[in-house]
Amino acid sequence: MNRFPRHLATALLCLGLLTACGSESDDSSDGSSDTGSEATASDSPQETAGSPEDGATAEASAGPASVEPSDATSAVIHTSEGDIALTLFPEQAPLTVTNFVGLADGSLPWAGQQDGEPLYNGTIFHRVIDGFMIQGGDPNGDGTGGPGYQFQNENDPDLTFDEPYLLAMANAGPDTNGSQFFITVAPQPHLDGGYTIFGEVADEESKAVVDAIAATETDPATDRPLEDIVIESISVE
């Protein structure tokens, strides 16, 4: 008797992924903000990154391919709820790791950047779904923001969503990665092939922090935590 609801939930989840991705691609064509991902509360980790904002440097739209690749293998997300230690996968996802590291330390130019500031400092986990994932990395804090460029997916066949605590990029469809990322809290095999996995949570203490964030009370209409969960900074080691 319990099987049907579980299969129905999975079907609805996949439908939400397809529907939201289509709506966001349309929105980005005219430069408007998406928010099919966040405002409709569909269970899909997504981002739309449009053109660089007015006043941004030309380099802000170049993305991670324009800088020296990073070989960093570890990082720590310092949040208002505790630290999340990460193991990064630069060999499997070199562009994505370079992007994450560059936005974390400010070495990669992004739209609206001031004086080399890191993009992630002071942002929030704007979308949290218990049993699914926690999503952050948006400079706007509402699911509409990005770094002012997009870059391609990096899908290693050996990396799949067959376990929890994986770090991956949110997107609005193939090759639309920007700055938003998510961490899963359960296996999500329906996401395989659609989202770049570029790391994992490194230890049990950090997994407990992720679980605590995932369990926080949220607005049911937007999945945003009722109290901000802040990414204070991300250190790369």
Short mmCIF file of N, CA and C in Angstrom, two decimals, residues 156-168 184-197:
data_model
loop_
_atom_site.label_atom_id
_atom_site.label_comp_id
_atom_site.label_asym_id
_atom_site.label_seq_id
_atom_site.Cartn_x
_atom_site.Cartn_y
_atom_site.Cartn_z
N ASP A 156 30.61 13.25 -15.21
CA ASP A 156 31.45 12.06 -15.16
C ASP A 156 30.56 10.85 -14.92
N PRO A 157 30.63 9.83 -15.78
CA PRO A 157 29.74 8.66 -15.61
C PRO A 157 29.96 7.92 -14.30
N ASP A 158 31.10 8.13 -13.67
CA ASP A 158 31.37 7.45 -12.40
C ASP A 158 30.77 8.19 -11.21
N LEU A 159 30.26 9.39 -11.44
CA LEU A 159 29.66 10.17 -10.35
C LEU A 159 28.15 10.20 -10.54
N THR A 160 27.43 9.58 -9.63
CA THR A 160 25.98 9.53 -9.71
C THR A 160 25.37 9.89 -8.36
N PHE A 161 24.10 10.23 -8.38
CA PHE A 161 23.39 10.61 -7.16
C PHE A 161 22.84 9.38 -6.43
N ASP A 162 23.72 8.41 -6.20
CA ASP A 162 23.30 7.17 -5.56
C ASP A 162 23.53 7.17 -4.06
N GLU A 163 23.97 8.30 -3.52
CA GLU A 163 24.20 8.43 -2.09
C GLU A 163 23.93 9.88 -1.68
N PRO A 164 23.74 10.12 -0.40
CA PRO A 164 23.50 11.50 0.06
C PRO A 164 24.80 12.28 0.21
N TYR A 165 24.64 13.56 0.51
CA TYR A 165 25.74 14.47 0.85
C TYR A 165 26.67 14.73 -0.33
N LEU A 166 26.09 14.83 -1.53
CA LEU A 166 26.86 15.19 -2.71
C LEU A 166 26.69 16.68 -3.00
N LEU A 167 27.76 17.30 -3.46
CA LEU A 167 27.77 18.72 -3.82
C LEU A 167 27.65 18.83 -5.34
N ALA A 168 26.67 19.58 -5.82
CA ALA A 168 26.42 19.67 -7.26
C ALA A 168 25.96 21.07 -7.63
N THR A 184 22.86 17.36 -1.50
CA THR A 184 21.75 16.43 -1.30
C THR A 184 21.78 15.86 0.12
N VAL A 185 20.61 15.43 0.58
CA VAL A 185 20.53 14.79 1.89
C VAL A 185 19.99 13.37 1.79
N ALA A 186 19.81 12.89 0.57
CA ALA A 186 19.36 11.52 0.31
C ALA A 186 19.73 11.18 -1.13
N PRO A 187 19.79 9.90 -1.48
CA PRO A 187 20.05 9.54 -2.88
C PRO A 187 18.98 10.15 -3.79
N GLN A 188 19.40 10.64 -4.95
CA GLN A 188 18.48 11.28 -5.91
C GLN A 188 18.81 10.79 -7.32
N PRO A 189 18.61 9.52 -7.62
CA PRO A 189 19.04 8.98 -8.92
C PRO A 189 18.37 9.64 -10.13
N HIS A 190 17.20 10.24 -9.93
CA HIS A 190 16.53 10.90 -11.06
C HIS A 190 17.29 12.14 -11.54
N LEU A 191 18.27 12.61 -10.75
CA LEU A 191 19.07 13.77 -11.16
C LEU A 191 20.28 13.38 -12.00
N ASP A 192 20.57 12.09 -12.12
CA ASP A 192 21.77 11.64 -12.83
C ASP A 192 21.79 12.18 -14.26
N GLY A 193 22.95 12.71 -14.64
CA GLY A 193 23.14 13.20 -16.00
C GLY A 193 22.68 14.62 -16.23
N GLY A 194 21.95 15.19 -15.29
CA GLY A 194 21.43 16.53 -15.48
C GLY A 194 22.14 17.60 -14.69
N TYR A 195 22.92 17.20 -13.69
CA TYR A 195 23.55 18.15 -12.78
C TYR A 195 24.98 17.71 -12.50
N THR A 196 25.92 18.65 -12.53
CA THR A 196 27.33 18.35 -12.33
C THR A 196 27.63 18.13 -10.86
N ILE A 197 28.07 16.93 -10.52
CA ILE A 197 28.57 16.63 -9.17
C ILE A 197 30.04 17.02 -9.13
#
